[in-house]
């Protein structure tokens, strides 16, 4: 089954304790992206990757890091989490080859609480 | 920058009644438009998309949307609401910015179905 998986699904942590949220897709997609969802703000892009070793900032990258060492994986790293990073996080991948954009497939989400 | 406005953060309709969820966008280039649905505790699922061609787009679960360039709108409709349609709906526009397929989302509309 074609899917995007994220782990963990729920995480409660404390300020400053480094954490990683994993994202993996089994569709051989080149494009992957991370979003955060906050009430009243919709989803906002954090980082994206067009291929292995190619990553760039989205609209709200502060406090986050990413890496893309393998095509299927795109982990989101919070080196020193703060309470304002409490949010619902989604990973997405796309089957696009350019114009028009492809369909983006979303993972189930990771609900992060930073106390 | 492109933007999306969803009119009405909450919409309630009776079972069997017409569903109309409104979406207006702003874009300086021909837009690529999407509707996603989010069920509780789940990721986003693509309902339908407009890229080029026919302006009336049919999607899954009986939903459809019409792209109206003159009105910069992409409203989502379904002739007869079902209890299973209760969810949050997001309109989004895609920006193809040097390979970044960023989706700019509206703030969402929560649809409630009244038995």
Short mmCIF file of C-alpha atoms in Angstrom, two decimals:
data_model
loop_
_atom_site.label_atom_id
_atom_site.label_comp_id
_atom_site.label_asym_id
_atom_site.label_seq_id
_atom_site.Cartn_x
_atom_site.Cartn_y
_atom_site.Cartn_z
CA UNK A 1 0.00 0.00 0.00
CA UNK A 2 1.29 3.43 -1.00
CA UNK A 3 1.73 5.49 2.12
CA UNK A 4 3.61 8.07 4.11
CA UNK A 5 4.40 7.02 7.66
CA UNK A 6 5.41 9.18 10.60
CA UNK A 7 6.74 8.29 14.01
CA UNK A 8 5.92 8.91 16.72
CA UNK A 9 2.25 9.83 16.37
CA UNK A 10 2.17 11.53 19.75
CA UNK A 11 5.03 13.04 21.71
CA UNK A 12 5.23 15.03 24.91
CA UNK A 13 8.63 16.45 25.73
CA UNK A 14 10.29 19.21 27.72
CA UNK A 15 11.92 22.40 26.58
CA UNK A 16 15.41 21.90 25.22
CA UNK A 17 15.37 18.14 24.81
CA UNK A 18 16.37 17.27 21.25
CA UNK A 19 13.92 15.16 19.30
CA UNK A 20 13.46 13.70 15.84
CA UNK A 21 10.23 12.96 14.03
CA UNK A 22 10.71 10.40 11.29
CA UNK A 23 8.96 10.38 7.93
CA UNK A 24 9.14 7.64 5.35
CA UNK A 25 7.40 7.09 2.02
CA UNK A 26 7.27 3.96 -0.12
CA UNK A 27 6.29 5.57 -3.42
CA UNK A 28 9.76 6.51 -4.69
CA UNK A 29 8.81 10.18 -4.65
CA UNK A 30 11.53 12.75 -5.11
CA UNK A 31 9.71 15.65 -3.45
CA UNK A 32 9.01 15.66 0.28
CA UNK A 33 7.91 18.37 2.64
CA UNK A 34 7.07 19.13 6.28
CA UNK A 35 4.13 21.24 7.46
CA UNK A 36 2.86 22.30 10.83
CA UNK A 37 -0.82 22.81 11.52
CA UNK A 38 -2.02 25.31 14.10
CA UNK A 39 -5.60 26.34 14.90
CA UNK A 40 -6.75 29.27 12.80
CA UNK A 41 -3.57 29.23 10.71
CA UNK A 42 -4.04 26.20 8.48
CA UNK A 43 -0.91 24.36 7.43
CA UNK A 44 2.38 26.10 6.92
CA UNK A 45 5.45 24.69 5.23
CA UNK A 46 8.55 24.21 7.36
CA UNK A 47 11.08 22.62 5.00
CA UNK A 48 11.04 20.81 1.72
CA UNK A 49 13.33 18.55 -0.30
CA UNK A 50 13.42 18.11 -4.04
CA UNK A 51 15.69 15.07 -3.90
CA UNK A 52 18.42 13.37 -1.91
CA UNK A 53 20.77 15.92 -0.34
CA UNK A 54 18.63 18.81 -1.67
CA UNK A 55 16.68 20.63 1.04
CA UNK A 56 15.50 24.19 1.54
CA UNK A 57 13.52 26.35 3.93
CA UNK A 58 9.81 26.87 3.73
CA UNK A 59 7.82 29.61 5.41
CA UNK A 60 8.48 28.76 9.06
CA UNK A 61 11.90 27.04 9.33
CA UNK A 62 13.15 28.63 12.56
CA UNK A 63 13.97 26.04 15.20
CA UNK A 64 13.88 23.08 12.81
CA UNK A 65 16.39 21.07 10.82
CA UNK A 66 15.94 18.37 8.22
CA UNK A 67 18.08 15.91 6.31
CA UNK A 68 17.57 13.81 3.19
CA UNK A 69 20.18 11.11 3.02
CA UNK A 70 17.89 8.56 1.41
CA UNK A 71 15.07 9.09 -1.02
CA UNK A 72 12.43 7.47 1.18
CA UNK A 73 13.23 9.24 4.47
CA UNK A 74 12.92 12.87 5.50
CA UNK A 75 13.30 13.33 9.27
CA UNK A 76 12.41 16.55 11.07
CA UNK A 77 14.80 17.50 13.86
CA UNK A 78 14.11 19.89 16.71
CA UNK A 79 17.50 20.56 18.32
CA UNK A 80 16.11 22.54 21.26
CA UNK A 81 12.31 22.43 21.30
CA UNK A 82 10.36 25.31 22.78
CA UNK A 83 6.69 25.56 23.78
CA UNK A 84 5.85 27.55 20.64
CA UNK A 85 6.69 24.44 18.63
CA UNK A 86 3.75 22.63 20.17
CA UNK A 87 1.77 21.74 17.08
CA UNK A 88 0.51 19.03 14.75
CA UNK A 89 3.14 18.10 12.17
CA UNK A 90 2.56 16.54 8.77
CA UNK A 91 5.00 15.05 6.32
CA UNK A 92 4.05 14.93 2.65
CA UNK A 93 5.50 13.53 -0.55
CA UNK A 94 4.65 14.21 -4.17
CA UNK A 95 4.75 12.30 -7.41
CA UNK A 96 5.33 15.45 -9.40
CA UNK A 97 7.58 15.74 -12.41
CA UNK A 98 7.12 19.51 -12.70
CA UNK A 99 4.19 21.25 -14.31
CA UNK A 100 1.45 20.74 -13.30
CA UNK A 101 2.22 19.83 -9.69
CA UNK A 102 1.55 16.30 -8.61
CA UNK A 103 -0.67 15.01 -5.89
CA UNK A 104 0.77 15.37 -2.42
CA UNK A 105 0.31 12.44 -0.08
CA UNK A 106 0.21 13.26 3.60
CA UNK A 107 1.26 11.21 6.58
CA UNK A 108 -1.08 10.69 9.55
CA UNK A 109 0.46 13.49 11.59
CA UNK A 110 2.55 13.80 14.74
CA UNK A 111 1.08 15.70 17.65
CA UNK A 112 3.92 17.31 19.59
CA UNK A 113 3.58 18.98 22.98
CA UNK A 114 6.54 20.85 24.43
CA UNK A 115 6.23 21.78 28.10
CA UNK B 1 2.61 35.59 -2.80
CA UNK B 2 -0.46 33.48 -3.28
CA UNK B 3 -3.15 33.23 -0.63
CA UNK B 4 -6.36 31.38 0.08
CA UNK B 5 -9.42 32.54 1.97
CA UNK B 6 -12.05 30.14 3.19
CA UNK B 7 -15.27 31.86 4.17
CA UNK B 8 -16.76 30.32 7.27
CA UNK B 9 -14.67 28.39 9.74
CA UNK B 10 -17.72 26.32 10.67
CA UNK B 11 -20.55 25.19 8.42
CA UNK B 12 -23.52 23.07 9.47
CA UNK B 13 -25.92 21.42 7.06
CA UNK B 14 -28.68 18.88 7.45
CA UNK B 15 -28.21 15.37 6.19
CA UNK B 16 -29.35 15.28 2.56
CA UNK B 17 -28.92 19.02 2.05
CA UNK B 18 -26.53 20.77 -0.30
CA UNK B 19 -22.98 21.27 0.92
CA UNK B 20 -21.26 24.48 -0.18
CA UNK B 21 -17.82 25.37 1.13
CA UNK B 22 -16.36 28.60 -0.16
CA UNK B 23 -12.79 29.24 -1.26
CA UNK B 24 -11.29 32.32 -2.85
CA UNK B 25 -7.69 32.62 -3.89
CA UNK B 26 -5.27 35.27 -5.02
CA UNK B 27 -2.58 34.45 -7.52
CA UNK B 28 -0.50 36.35 -10.02
CA UNK B 29 -0.17 33.30 -12.26
CA UNK B 30 -2.62 30.61 -13.36
CA UNK B 31 -3.34 28.72 -10.16
CA UNK B 32 -3.30 25.07 -9.33
CA UNK B 33 -6.08 24.53 -6.80
CA UNK B 34 -6.85 21.70 -4.42
CA UNK B 35 -9.38 20.62 -1.83
CA UNK B 36 -8.27 18.33 0.97
CA UNK B 37 -10.34 16.67 3.68
CA UNK B 38 -9.12 15.85 7.17
CA UNK B 39 -11.02 13.39 9.33
CA UNK B 40 -10.40 13.41 13.08
CA UNK B 41 -6.94 12.17 14.03
CA UNK B 42 -6.00 11.55 10.42
CA UNK B 43 -3.85 13.14 7.76
CA UNK B 44 -5.09 15.09 4.79
CA UNK B 45 -6.68 13.30 1.87
CA UNK B 46 -7.00 14.82 -1.57
CA UNK B 47 -10.62 15.35 -2.62
CA UNK B 48 -10.03 16.95 -5.99
CA UNK B 49 -7.72 19.26 -7.89
CA UNK B 50 -7.77 21.74 -10.73
CA UNK B 51 -4.67 22.12 -12.86
CA UNK B 52 -5.75 22.84 -16.43
CA UNK B 53 -8.64 22.06 -18.75
CA UNK B 54 -12.23 21.60 -17.62
CA UNK B 55 -13.20 24.09 -14.96
CA UNK B 56 -15.70 21.77 -13.27
CA UNK B 57 -13.72 19.17 -11.41
CA UNK B 58 -15.18 16.02 -9.92
CA UNK B 59 -13.60 14.36 -6.96
CA UNK B 60 -14.11 11.52 -4.57
CA UNK B 61 -17.14 10.92 -2.36
CA UNK B 62 -19.45 12.89 -4.68
CA UNK B 63 -17.74 16.24 -4.27
CA UNK B 64 -17.05 18.65 -7.07
CA UNK B 65 -15.64 22.15 -7.46
CA UNK B 66 -15.75 24.78 -10.14
CA UNK B 67 -12.83 27.02 -11.00
CA UNK B 68 -14.08 30.52 -11.79
CA UNK B 69 -11.24 32.74 -12.86
CA UNK B 70 -13.34 35.90 -13.04
CA UNK B 71 -14.40 35.42 -9.42
CA UNK B 72 -11.06 33.93 -8.25
CA UNK B 73 -13.10 31.19 -6.62
CA UNK B 74 -12.96 27.43 -6.24
CA UNK B 75 -16.01 26.52 -4.17
CA UNK B 76 -16.61 22.94 -3.12
CA UNK B 77 -20.07 21.42 -3.43
CA UNK B 78 -21.90 18.17 -2.84
CA UNK B 79 -25.59 17.82 -3.73
CA UNK B 80 -26.59 15.72 -0.75
CA UNK B 81 -24.70 15.66 2.55
CA UNK B 82 -24.02 12.40 4.33
CA UNK B 83 -23.13 11.92 7.96
CA UNK B 84 -19.73 10.60 6.89
CA UNK B 85 -18.90 13.99 5.33
CA UNK B 86 -18.36 15.51 8.76
CA UNK B 87 -14.72 16.60 8.73
CA UNK B 88 -12.48 19.60 8.22
CA UNK B 89 -11.92 20.79 4.67
CA UNK B 90 -8.96 22.73 3.39
CA UNK B 91 -8.62 24.65 0.16
CA UNK B 92 -5.07 25.09 -1.11
CA UNK B 93 -3.19 26.69 -3.97
CA UNK B 94 0.08 25.36 -5.26
CA UNK B 95 3.07 27.52 -5.89
CA UNK B 96 5.65 26.06 -8.20
CA UNK B 97 8.59 28.11 -7.03
CA UNK B 98 11.88 26.79 -8.46
CA UNK B 99 10.89 23.23 -7.71
CA UNK B 100 9.14 23.86 -4.41
CA UNK B 101 5.61 22.52 -4.67
CA UNK B 102 4.49 24.37 -1.60
CA UNK B 103 0.80 24.26 -0.87
CA UNK B 104 -0.62 27.43 0.62
CA UNK B 105 -3.63 26.44 2.66
CA UNK B 106 -6.69 28.27 3.83
CA UNK B 107 -7.52 28.14 7.50
CA UNK B 108 -10.04 25.35 7.03
CA UNK B 109 -13.80 24.87 7.32
CA UNK B 110 -15.22 22.42 9.79
CA UNK B 111 -18.32 20.76 8.35
CA UNK B 112 -20.96 19.44 10.73
CA UNK B 113 -23.83 17.31 9.48
CA UNK B 114 -27.10 17.56 11.37
CA UNK B 115 -29.10 14.31 11.45
#
